[in-house]
Coordinates of C-alpha atoms in Angstrom, one line a residue:
X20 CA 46.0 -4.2 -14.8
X21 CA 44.8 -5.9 -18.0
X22 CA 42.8 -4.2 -20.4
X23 CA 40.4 -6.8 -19.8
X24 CA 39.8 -6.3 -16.1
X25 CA 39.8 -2.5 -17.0
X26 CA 36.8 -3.6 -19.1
X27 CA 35.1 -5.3 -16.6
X28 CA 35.8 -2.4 -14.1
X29 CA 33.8 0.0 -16.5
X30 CA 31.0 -2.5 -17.0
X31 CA 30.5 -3.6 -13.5
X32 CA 30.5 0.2 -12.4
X33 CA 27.8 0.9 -15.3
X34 CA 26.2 -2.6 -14.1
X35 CA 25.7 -1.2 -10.2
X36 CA 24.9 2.0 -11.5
X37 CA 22.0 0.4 -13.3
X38 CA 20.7 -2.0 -11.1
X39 CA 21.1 0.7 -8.0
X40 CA 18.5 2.8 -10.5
X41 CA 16.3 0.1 -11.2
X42 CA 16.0 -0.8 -7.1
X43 CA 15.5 3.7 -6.3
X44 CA 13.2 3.2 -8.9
X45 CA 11.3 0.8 -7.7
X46 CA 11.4 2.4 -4.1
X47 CA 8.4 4.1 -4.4
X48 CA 6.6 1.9 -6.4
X49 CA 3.0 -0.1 -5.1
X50 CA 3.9 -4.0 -4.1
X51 CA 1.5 -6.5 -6.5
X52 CA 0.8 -7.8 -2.7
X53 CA -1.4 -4.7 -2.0
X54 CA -3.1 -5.2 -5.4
X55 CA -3.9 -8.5 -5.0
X56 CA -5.5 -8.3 -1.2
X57 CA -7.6 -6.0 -3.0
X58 CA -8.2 -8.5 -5.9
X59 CA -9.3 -11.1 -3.4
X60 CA -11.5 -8.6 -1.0
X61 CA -13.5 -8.2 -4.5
X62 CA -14.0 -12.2 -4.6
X63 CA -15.0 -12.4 -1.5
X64 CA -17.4 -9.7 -2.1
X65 CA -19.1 -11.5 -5.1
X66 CA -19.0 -14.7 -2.9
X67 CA -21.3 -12.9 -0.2
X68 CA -23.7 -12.3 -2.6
X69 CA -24.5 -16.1 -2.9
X70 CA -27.7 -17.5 -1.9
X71 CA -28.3 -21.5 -1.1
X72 CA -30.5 -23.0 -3.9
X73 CA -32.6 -26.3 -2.7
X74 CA -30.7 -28.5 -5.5
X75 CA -27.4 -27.1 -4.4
X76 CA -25.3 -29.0 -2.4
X77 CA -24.7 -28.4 1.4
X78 CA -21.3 -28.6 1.5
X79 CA -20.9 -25.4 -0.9
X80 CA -23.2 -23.6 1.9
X81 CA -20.7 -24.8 4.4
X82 CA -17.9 -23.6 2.8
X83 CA -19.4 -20.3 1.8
X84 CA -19.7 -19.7 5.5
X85 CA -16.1 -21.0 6.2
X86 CA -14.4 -18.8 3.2
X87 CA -16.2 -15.6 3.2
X88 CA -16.3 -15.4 7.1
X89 CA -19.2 -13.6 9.7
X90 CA -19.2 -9.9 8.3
X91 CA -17.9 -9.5 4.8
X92 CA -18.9 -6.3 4.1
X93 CA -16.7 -4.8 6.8
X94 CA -14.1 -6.7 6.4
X95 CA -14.0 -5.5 2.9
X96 CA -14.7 -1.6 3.9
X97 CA -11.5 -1.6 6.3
X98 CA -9.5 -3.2 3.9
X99 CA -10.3 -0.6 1.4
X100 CA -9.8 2.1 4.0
X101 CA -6.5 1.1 4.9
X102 CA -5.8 0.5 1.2
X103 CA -7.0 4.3 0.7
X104 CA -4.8 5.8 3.6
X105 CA -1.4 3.8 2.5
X106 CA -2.3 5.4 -1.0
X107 CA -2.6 8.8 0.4
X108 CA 0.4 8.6 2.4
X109 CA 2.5 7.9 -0.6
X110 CA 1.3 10.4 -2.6
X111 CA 2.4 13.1 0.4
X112 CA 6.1 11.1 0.4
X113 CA 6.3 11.3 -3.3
X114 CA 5.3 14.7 -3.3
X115 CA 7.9 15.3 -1.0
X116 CA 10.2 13.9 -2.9
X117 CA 9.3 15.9 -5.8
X118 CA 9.8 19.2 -4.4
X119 CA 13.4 18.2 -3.1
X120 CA 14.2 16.9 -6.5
X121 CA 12.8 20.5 -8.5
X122 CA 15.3 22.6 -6.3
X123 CA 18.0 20.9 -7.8
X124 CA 17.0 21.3 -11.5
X125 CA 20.0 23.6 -12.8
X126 CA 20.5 24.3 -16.7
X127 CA 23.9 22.6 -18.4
X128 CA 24.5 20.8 -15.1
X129 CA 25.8 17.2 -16.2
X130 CA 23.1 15.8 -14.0
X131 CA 20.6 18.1 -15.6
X132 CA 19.4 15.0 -17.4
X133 CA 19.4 12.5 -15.0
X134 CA 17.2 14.6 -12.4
X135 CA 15.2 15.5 -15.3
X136 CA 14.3 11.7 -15.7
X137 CA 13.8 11.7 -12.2
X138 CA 11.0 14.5 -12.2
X139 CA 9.6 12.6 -14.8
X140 CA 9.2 9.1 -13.1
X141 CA 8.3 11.0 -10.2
X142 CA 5.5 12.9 -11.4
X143 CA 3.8 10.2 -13.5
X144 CA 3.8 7.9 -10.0
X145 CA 2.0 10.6 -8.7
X146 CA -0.6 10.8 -11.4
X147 CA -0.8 6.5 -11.1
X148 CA -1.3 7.2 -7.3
X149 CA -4.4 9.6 -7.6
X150 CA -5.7 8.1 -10.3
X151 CA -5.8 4.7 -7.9
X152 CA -6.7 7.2 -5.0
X153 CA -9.7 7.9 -7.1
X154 CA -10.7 4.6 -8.0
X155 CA -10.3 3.4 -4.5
X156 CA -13.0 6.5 -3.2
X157 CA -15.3 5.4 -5.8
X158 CA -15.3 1.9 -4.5
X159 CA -14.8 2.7 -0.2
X160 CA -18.0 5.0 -1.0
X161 CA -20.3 1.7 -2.4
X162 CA -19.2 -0.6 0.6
X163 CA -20.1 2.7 3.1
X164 CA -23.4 2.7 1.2
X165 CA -23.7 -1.2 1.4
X166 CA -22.9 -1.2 5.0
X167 CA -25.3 1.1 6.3
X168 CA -23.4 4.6 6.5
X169 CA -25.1 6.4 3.9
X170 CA -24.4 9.5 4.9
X171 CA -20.7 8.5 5.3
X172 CA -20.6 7.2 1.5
X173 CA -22.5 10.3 0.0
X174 CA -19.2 12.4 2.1
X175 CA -16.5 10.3 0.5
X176 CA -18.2 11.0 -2.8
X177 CA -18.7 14.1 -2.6
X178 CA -15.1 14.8 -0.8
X179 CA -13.7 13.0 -4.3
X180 CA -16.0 15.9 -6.9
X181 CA -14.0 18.7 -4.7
X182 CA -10.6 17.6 -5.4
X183 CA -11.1 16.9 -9.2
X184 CA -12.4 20.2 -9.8
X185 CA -9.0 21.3 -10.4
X186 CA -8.2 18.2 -12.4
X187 CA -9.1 17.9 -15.8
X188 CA -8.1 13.9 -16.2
X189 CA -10.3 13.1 -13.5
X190 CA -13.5 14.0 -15.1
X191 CA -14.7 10.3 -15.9
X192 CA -14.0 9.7 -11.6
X193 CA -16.2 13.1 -11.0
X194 CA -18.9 12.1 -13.0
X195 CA -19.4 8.7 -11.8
X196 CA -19.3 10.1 -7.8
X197 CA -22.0 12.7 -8.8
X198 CA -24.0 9.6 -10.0
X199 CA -23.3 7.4 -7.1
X200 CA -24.5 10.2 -4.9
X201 CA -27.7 10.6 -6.6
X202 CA -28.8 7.2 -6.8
X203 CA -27.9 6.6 -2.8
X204 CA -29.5 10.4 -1.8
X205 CA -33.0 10.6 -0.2
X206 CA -34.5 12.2 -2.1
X207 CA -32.6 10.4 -5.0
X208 CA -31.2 12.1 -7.9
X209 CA -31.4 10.2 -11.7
X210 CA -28.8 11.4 -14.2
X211 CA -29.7 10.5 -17.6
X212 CA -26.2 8.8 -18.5
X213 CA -25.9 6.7 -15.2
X214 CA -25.7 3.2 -16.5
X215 CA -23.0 4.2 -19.1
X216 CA -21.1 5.9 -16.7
X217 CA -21.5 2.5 -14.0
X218 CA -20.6 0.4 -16.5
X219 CA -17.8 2.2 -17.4
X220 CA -15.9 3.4 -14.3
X221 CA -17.1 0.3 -12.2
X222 CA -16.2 -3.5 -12.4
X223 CA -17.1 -6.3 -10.5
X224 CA -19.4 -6.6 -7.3
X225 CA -19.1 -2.8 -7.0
X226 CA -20.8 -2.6 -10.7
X227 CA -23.2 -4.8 -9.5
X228 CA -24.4 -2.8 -6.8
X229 CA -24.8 0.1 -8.2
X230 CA -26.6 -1.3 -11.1
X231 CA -28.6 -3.0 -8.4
X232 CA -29.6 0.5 -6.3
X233 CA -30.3 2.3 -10.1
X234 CA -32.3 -0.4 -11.1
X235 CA -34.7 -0.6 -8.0
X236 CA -34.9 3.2 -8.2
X237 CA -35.8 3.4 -11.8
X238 CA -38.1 0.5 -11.4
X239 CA -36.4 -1.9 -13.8
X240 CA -37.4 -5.3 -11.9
X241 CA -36.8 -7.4 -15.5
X242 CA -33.4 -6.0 -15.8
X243 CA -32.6 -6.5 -12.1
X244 CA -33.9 -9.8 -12.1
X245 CA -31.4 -10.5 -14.5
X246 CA -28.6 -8.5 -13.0
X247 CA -29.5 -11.0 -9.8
X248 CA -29.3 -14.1 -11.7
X249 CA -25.5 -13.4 -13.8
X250 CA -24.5 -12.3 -10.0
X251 CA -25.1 -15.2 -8.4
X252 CA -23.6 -17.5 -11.0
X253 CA -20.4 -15.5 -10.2
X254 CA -21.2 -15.5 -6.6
X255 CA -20.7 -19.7 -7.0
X256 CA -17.3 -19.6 -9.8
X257 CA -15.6 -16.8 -6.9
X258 CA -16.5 -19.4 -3.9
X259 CA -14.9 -22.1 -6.1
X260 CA -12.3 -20.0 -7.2
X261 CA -11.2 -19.0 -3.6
X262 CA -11.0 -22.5 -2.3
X263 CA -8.4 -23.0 -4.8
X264 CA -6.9 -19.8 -3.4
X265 CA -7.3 -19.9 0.3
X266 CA -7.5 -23.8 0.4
X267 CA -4.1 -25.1 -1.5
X268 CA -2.0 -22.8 -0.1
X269 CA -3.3 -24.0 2.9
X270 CA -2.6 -27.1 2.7
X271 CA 0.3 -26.8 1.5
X272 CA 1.6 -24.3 4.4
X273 CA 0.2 -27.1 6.7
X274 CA 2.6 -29.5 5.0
X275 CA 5.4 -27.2 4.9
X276 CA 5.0 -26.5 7.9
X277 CA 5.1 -30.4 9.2
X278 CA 8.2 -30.9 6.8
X279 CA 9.9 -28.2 8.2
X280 CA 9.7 -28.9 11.8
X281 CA 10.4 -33.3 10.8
X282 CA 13.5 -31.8 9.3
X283 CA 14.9 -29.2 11.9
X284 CA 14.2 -32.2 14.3
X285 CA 16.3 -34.4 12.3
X286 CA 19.3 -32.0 12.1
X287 CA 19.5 -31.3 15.5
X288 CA 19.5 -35.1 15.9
X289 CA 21.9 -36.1 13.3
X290 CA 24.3 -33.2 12.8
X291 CA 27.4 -35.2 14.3
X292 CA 26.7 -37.9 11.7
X293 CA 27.6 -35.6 8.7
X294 CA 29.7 -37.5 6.7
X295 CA 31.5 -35.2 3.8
X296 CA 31.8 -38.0 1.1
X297 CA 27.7 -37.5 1.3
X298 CA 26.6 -40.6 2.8
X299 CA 25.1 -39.0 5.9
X300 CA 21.8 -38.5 6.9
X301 CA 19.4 -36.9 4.4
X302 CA 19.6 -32.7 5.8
X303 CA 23.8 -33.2 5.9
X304 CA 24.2 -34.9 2.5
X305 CA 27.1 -33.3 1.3
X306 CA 26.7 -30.5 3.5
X307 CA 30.2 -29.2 3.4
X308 CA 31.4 -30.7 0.1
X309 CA 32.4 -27.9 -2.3
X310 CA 33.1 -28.2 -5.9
X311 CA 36.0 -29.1 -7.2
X312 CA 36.3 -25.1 -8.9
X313 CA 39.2 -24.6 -12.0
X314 CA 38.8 -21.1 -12.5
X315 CA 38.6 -18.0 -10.0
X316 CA 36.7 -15.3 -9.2
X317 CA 37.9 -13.2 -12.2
X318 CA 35.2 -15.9 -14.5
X319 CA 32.4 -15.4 -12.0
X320 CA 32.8 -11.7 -12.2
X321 CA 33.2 -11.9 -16.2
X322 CA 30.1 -14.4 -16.1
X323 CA 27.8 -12.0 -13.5
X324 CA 28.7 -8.8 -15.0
X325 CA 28.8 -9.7 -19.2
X326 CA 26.8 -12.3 -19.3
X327 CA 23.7 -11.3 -16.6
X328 CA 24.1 -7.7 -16.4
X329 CA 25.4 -6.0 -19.3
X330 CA 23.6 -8.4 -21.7
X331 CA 20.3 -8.3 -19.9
X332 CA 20.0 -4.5 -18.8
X333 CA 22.4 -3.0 -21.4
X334 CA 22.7 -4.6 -24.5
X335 CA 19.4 -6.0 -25.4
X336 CA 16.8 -3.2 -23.7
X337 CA 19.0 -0.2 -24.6
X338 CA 20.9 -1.5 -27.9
X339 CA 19.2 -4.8 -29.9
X340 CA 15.8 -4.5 -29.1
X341 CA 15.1 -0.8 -30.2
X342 CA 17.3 -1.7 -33.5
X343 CA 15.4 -4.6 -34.4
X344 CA 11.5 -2.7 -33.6
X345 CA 13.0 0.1 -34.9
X346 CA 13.2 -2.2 -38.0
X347 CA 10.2 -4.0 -37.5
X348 CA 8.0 -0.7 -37.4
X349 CA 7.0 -2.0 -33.9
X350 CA 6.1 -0.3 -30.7
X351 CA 5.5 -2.7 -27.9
X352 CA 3.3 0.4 -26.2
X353 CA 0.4 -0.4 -29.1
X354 CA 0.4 -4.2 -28.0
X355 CA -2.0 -5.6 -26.8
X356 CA -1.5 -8.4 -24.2
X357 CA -1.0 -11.3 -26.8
X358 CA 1.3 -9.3 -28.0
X359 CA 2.9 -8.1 -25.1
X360 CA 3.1 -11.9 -23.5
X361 CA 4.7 -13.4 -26.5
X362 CA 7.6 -10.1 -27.0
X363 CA 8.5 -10.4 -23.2
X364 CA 8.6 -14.4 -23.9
X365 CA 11.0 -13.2 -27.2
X366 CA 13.0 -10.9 -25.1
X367 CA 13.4 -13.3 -22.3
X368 CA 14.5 -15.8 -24.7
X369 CA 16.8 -13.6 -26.3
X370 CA 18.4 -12.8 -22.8
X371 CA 18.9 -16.3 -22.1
X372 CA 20.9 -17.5 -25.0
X373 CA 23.3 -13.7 -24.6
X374 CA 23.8 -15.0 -20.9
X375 CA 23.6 -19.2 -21.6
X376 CA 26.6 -17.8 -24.5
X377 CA 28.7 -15.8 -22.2
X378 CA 28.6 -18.5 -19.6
X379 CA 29.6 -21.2 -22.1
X380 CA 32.5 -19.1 -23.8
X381 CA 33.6 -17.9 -20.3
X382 CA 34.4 -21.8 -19.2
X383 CA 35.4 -23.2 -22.6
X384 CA 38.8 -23.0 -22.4
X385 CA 38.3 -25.5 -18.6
X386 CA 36.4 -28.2 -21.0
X387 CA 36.4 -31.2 -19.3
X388 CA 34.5 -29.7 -16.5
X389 CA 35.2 -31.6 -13.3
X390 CA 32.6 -34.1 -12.0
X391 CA 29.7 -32.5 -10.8
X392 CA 29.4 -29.1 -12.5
X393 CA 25.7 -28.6 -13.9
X394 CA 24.7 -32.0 -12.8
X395 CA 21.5 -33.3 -14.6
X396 CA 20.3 -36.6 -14.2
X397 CA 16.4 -37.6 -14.7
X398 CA 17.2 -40.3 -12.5
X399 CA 17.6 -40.2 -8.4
X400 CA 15.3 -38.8 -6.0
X401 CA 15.4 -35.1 -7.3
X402 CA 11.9 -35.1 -7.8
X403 CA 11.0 -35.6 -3.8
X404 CA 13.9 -32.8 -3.4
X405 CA 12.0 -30.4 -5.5
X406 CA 8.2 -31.0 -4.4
X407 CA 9.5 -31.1 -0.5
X408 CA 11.5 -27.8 -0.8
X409 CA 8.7 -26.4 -2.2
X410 CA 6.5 -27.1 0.9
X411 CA 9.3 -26.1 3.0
X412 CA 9.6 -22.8 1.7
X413 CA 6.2 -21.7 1.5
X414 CA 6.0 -20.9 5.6
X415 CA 9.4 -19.2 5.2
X416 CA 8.7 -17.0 2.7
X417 CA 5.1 -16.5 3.8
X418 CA 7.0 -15.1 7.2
X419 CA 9.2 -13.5 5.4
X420 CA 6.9 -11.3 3.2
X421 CA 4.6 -10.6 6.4
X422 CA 7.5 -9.1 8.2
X423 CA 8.3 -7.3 4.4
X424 CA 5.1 -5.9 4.2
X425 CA 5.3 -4.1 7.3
X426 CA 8.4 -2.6 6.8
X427 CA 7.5 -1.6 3.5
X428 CA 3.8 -1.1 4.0
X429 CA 2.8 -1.8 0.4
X430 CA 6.0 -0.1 -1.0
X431 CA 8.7 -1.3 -3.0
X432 CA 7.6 -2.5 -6.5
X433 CA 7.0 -5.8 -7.7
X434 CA 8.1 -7.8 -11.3
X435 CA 6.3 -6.0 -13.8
X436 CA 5.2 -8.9 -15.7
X437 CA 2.7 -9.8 -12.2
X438 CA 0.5 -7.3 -13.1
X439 CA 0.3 -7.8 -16.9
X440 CA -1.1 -11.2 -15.6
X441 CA -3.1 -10.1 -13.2
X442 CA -5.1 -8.2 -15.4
X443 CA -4.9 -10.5 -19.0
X444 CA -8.4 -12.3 -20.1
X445 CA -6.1 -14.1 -23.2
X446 CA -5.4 -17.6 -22.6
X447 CA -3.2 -17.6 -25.5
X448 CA -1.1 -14.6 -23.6
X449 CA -1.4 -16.5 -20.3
X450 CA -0.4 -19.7 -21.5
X451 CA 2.9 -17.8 -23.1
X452 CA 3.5 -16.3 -19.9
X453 CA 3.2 -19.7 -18.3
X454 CA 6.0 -21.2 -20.6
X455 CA 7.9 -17.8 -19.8
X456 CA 7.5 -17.8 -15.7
X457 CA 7.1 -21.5 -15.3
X458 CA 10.0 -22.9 -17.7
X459 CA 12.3 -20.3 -19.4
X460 CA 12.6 -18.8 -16.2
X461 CA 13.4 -21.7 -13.6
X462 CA 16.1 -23.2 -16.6
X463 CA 18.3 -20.0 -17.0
X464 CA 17.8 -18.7 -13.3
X465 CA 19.2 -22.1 -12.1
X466 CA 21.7 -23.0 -14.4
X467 CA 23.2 -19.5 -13.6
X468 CA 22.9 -18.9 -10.1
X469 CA 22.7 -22.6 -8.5
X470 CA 24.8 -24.1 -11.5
X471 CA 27.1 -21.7 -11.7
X472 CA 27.7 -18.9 -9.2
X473 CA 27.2 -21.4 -5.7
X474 CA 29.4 -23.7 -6.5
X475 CA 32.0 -21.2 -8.2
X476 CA 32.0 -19.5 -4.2
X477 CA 32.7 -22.6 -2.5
X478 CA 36.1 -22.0 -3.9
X479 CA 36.1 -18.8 -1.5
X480 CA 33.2 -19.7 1.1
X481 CA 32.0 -22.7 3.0
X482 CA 28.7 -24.3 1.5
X483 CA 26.2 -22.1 3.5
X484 CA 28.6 -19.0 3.1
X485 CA 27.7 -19.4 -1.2
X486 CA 24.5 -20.3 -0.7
X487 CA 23.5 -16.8 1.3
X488 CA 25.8 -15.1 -1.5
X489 CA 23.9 -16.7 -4.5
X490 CA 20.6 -16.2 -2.9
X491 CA 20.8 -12.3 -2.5
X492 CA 22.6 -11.5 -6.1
X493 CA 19.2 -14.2 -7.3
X494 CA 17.3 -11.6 -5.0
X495 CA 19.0 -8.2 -6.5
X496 CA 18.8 -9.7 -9.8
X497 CA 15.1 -9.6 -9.6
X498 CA 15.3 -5.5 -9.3
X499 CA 12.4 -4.6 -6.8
X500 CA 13.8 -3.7 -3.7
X501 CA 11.1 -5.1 -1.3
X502 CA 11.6 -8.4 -3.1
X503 CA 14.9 -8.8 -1.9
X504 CA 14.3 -10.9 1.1
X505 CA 11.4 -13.0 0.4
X506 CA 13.5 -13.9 -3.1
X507 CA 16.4 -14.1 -1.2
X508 CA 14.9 -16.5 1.4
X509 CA 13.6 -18.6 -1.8
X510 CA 16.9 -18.4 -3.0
X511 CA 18.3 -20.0 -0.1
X512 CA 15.5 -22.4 -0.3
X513 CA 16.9 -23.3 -3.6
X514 CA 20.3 -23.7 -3.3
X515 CA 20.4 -25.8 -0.1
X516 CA 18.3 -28.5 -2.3
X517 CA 20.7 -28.0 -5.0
X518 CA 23.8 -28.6 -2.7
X519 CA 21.7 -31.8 -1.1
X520 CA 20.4 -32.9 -4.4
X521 CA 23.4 -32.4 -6.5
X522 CA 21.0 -32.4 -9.4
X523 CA 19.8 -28.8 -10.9
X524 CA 16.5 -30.6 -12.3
X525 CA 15.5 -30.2 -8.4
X526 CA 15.2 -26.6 -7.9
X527 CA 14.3 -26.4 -11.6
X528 CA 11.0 -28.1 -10.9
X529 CA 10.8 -26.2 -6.9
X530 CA 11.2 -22.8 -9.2
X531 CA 9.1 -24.0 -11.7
X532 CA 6.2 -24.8 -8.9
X533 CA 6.7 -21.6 -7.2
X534 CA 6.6 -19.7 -10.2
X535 CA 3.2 -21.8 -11.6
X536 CA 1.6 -21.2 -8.0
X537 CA 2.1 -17.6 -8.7
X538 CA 0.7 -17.5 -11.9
X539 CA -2.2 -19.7 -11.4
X540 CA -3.1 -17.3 -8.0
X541 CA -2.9 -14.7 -10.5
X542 CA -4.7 -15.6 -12.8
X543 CA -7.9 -16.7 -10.2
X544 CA -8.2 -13.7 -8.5
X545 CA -8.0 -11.3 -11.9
X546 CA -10.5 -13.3 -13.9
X547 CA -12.9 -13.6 -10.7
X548 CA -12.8 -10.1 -9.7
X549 CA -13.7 -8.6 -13.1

C-alpha cells in the first residue's frame, strides 16, 4: 500500500467521521419547512384582515377569497397547535436523549470530550426548543382569543406563567402572557408597561391584535385608527405577496406536472429506438453512452475526499478561517447580517477554488481530456434542458418532501444559511446571498458532481447506476439528514439532463432556478410576516 492511499485512508475515515457528526447533529434539529408553514400561516393572517375599498379593484376581492380560503383563523389556530405539539414532543425526545448521554459522562475517558460536546449541543437545542415553545403559546393564545375561546387563550397563557416560574430566561415570555391575559380578562386587567412589552415580544398580525384589544380597552380610537390603516396596507402587500407564493409554484407544478407525464409517455413509446451514438428520440439521447474515463476510482476518491471533504469541513472551518479572523480581530458571532452574507459568500468562495484546485491538479497529468469531459457550449438547446427539468422536478421533489416530512415530522435540520435569509431585512445581504445560492453554488456543485464524479462512475456503472450514486453523495454533501432525499431526487433530476444535454450550462441554470425559487420564497414570506 502506498503512502498515498494510506493518506487517503486516514482522511476519508476523518471525512465519514465528520460528515456522520454533522448528519447526528442535525438529527434533532427543526426542518426550515416547519418554520416556514408557520411564516406563511402569519401572511395569511395579515391577508384576512383586508377589507374591499370602492376604488379597489374586484379582482384583488376575488383573489383574497381564493388565497386566504373560508375560515382563516382556524386554519391558522390548528396549524399553530400542531406546530406546538411537534415542539413539545421534541423537547421530551431530546430530553431523553440527554439523560442517556449524562450516564456516560466518565472523567479521563478518551470520549470524555466528545460526549461532553454532545451534552452541550444537546442542551442548548433544548433551550432553542422552549424558547420556540414559548413563543409559539404566546401566539396559539391570541388566535384562541381571536377565535372566540377566550377562556381557552387566558388557559394557555396562564399555563405558560407556571412553567417559567422556574425559569429565569423566560421572564420577557412571562411578562408578556400576564399582559395578554389582562387585556383579554372580563373584568380586564391594564399593566402600565403593556405596549412596550407587545411591541417587543410580538411581531406581525399577532402584534396587531393585541395592540388592537389594548387600544379599544384604553380607549385610544386615534391610535387605533391608525393601527387599522398601516394593517390594512399590509393586509394588500401579503395578498400580493402570496400570489407570488401560492400562485408560481402553482403553475409551475401544473406544468411540471404536464411535462412529466408528455415525457413518461414518450419513453414508454420510444424506448426501443434508443440509439447509443445519441441520435434517438429526445428522453434516450445518449442514454447509455458513458464517458470515455482515463483515470480510475483512486482520482475520484482523491478528488471527493481532498478536494470536497477535507478542504471544505477540515481545512478551511477548523484550520484557515480561525487563522485568518484570528488575524483580522474578527468574530463572525458580532456580525450582523451584511456581514454575515458577505463572510459565508467569502468562505464559500474560498471552498470553491480549494476544491476547483484539487480537482484540476488531480487530472493534470490526463491533459488532453477526452471529448466531452466538462462540456460547455452557450450554443444548443441547453437552455430548454434546463427550464424543462426544472418544471419536471418540482412535482417530484414536492412528493418527495411530503413523504419526508412525515417521516420526519419537522425533524432533521435544514442548510443553515435558509434561515439567515429567512429572517434578513438587508438587500445588500440578500442580494450577496443571491449571488452565493443562485451562482457560486450551481457552478462548483455541478462542475463537481455532474462534471466530474457521474461521468468518472460510468467507468464502473451504467448511466442511471452514476447518476443515483452522484445524486446521493450531492445529497450527503448537503449535511442535513432529512434533506437527503428530496436533494437526492434533485440530484437525479440534474444529472439525467446533464447526461441528455451533454452540456453542464443545463443543470447550471436548473440549479440556479431552483436555488433563486428558494430564495425569492424566502425572502416573501420573511419580509411579509414581520
Amino acid at each position: 500500500m502506498t503512502l498515498k492511499r494510506i493518506i487517503l485512508g486516514i482522511l476519508t475515515a476523518i471525512a465519514i467521521a465528520l460528515v456522520g457528526l454533522s448528519l447526528l447533529a442535525s438529527w434533532n434539529e427543526p426542518q426550515i419547512q416547519s418554520r416556514l408553514e408557520l411564516y406563511q400561516t402569519n401572511l395569511l393572517l395579515h391577508a384576512s384582515e383586508w377589507q374591499e375599498q370602492s376604488n379597489q379593484s374586484a379582482n384583488l376581492s376575488s383573489a383574497r377569497n381564493n388565497i386566504i380560503g373560508a375560515d382563516p383563523l382556524n386554519t391558522a389556530l390548528a396549524q399553530y397547535q400542531e406546530a406546538r405539539d411537534s415542539t413539545q414532543k421534541s423537547i421530551e425526545a431530546t430530553q431523553a436523549q440527554l439523560k442517556q448521554i449524562l450516564p456516560t459522562i466518565v472523567s479521563n475517558s478518551p470520549d470524555t470530550a466528545l460526549k461532553l460536546a454532545q451534552r452541550k449541543a444537546t442542551e442548548e437545542s433544548i433551550f432553542q426548543q422552549s424558547a420556540l415553545l414559548k413563543e409559539l403559546d404566546l401566539r396559539l393564545g391570541i388566535l384562541q382569543a381571536s377565535s372566540g375561546k377566550t377562556n381557552t387563550a387566558i388557559s394557555t397563557w396562564k399555563s405558560l406563567v407556571k412553567e417559567s416560574t422556574t425559569e429565569s430566561d423566560s421572564a420577557p415570555a412571562a411578562a408578556t402572557a400576564e399582559v395578554l391575559t389582562g387585556i383579554w380578562s372580563n373584568p380586564p386587567q391594564l399593566f402600565p408597561d403593556a405596549e412596550p412589552l407587545i411591541k417587543k415580544s410580538l411581531d406581525g398580525w399577532f402584534r396587531y391584535r393585541a395592540l388592537a384589544q389594548l387600544y379599544k380597552l384604553q380607549e385610544r380610537s386615534k391610535e387605533l385608527v391608525a393601527l387599522q390603516a398601516t394593517e390594512q396596507v399590509t393586509a394588500e402587500q401579503a395578498l400580493e405577496k402570496l400570489a407570488i407564493i401560492v400562485g408560481i409554484p402553482a403553475i409551475s407544478l401544473c406544468i411540471g406536472a404536464v411535462l412529466l407525464v408528455g415525457l413518461s409517455v414518450q419513453w414508454l413509446l420510444q424506448r426501443q429506438q434508443l440509439d447509443k451514438a445519441g441520435s434517438g428520440p429526445l428522453l434516450a439521447r445518449n442514454a447509455s453512452l458513458t464517458w470515455d474515463v482515463p483515470w480510475d476510482g483512486e482520482i475520484v476518491w482523491q478528488v471527493l475526499v481532498v478536494g470536497f471533504f477535507f478542504v471544505g469541513q477540515i481545512l478551511i472551518p477548523y484550520l484557515l478561517l480561525p487563522v485568518s479572523l484570528a488575524v483580522l480581530k474578527l468574530n463572525p458571532a458580532t456580525f450582523d447580517p451584511r456581514e454575515k452574507a458577505f463572510y459565508i459568500f467569502a468562505t464559500y468562495l474560498l471552498l470553491s477554488a480549494g476544491g476547483l484546485s484539487v480537482l484540476y491538479f488531480s487530472v493534470k497529468s490526463f491533459l488532453p481530456l477526452p471529448d466531452g469531459w466538462f462540456r460547455i457550449n452557450w450554443r444548443g438547446n441547453w437552455f430548454l434542458w434546463g427550464f424543462g427539468g426544472y418544471f419536471v422536478a418540482l412535482p417530484l421533489v414536492v412528493v418527495v418532501s411530503l413523504i419526508n416530512q412525515q417521516l420526519w415530522q419537522g425533524q432533521g435540520g435544514s442548510n443553515p444559511i435558509l434561515p439567515i435569509v429567512l429572517e434578513g431585512r438587508d438587500n445588500v445581504a440578500l442580494a450577496v446571498f443571491f449571488g452565493t445560492a443562485a451562482i457560486a453554488a450551481p457552478v462548483f456543485e455541478e462542475i463537481v458532481f455532474r462534471g466530474f464524479l457521474l461521468p468518472s462512475l460510468t467507468r464502473y456503472l451504467p448511466v442511471s447506476g452514476a447518476i443515483a450514486a452522484s445524486a446521493f453523495l450531492f445529497a450527503v454533501a448537503h449535511l442535513s439528514v432529512s434533506e437527503i432525499l428530496p436533494l437526492a431526487t434533485l440530484g437525479a433530476v440534474l444529472g439525467f439532463v446533464y447526461t441528455r444535454s451533454r452540456n453542464l450550462l443545463a443543470p447550471m441554470l436548473l440549479h440556479s432556478l431552483w436555488n433563486s425559487g428558494t430564495l425569492l420564497s424566502l425572502f416573501l414570506l420573511g419580509s411579509g410576516a414581520s
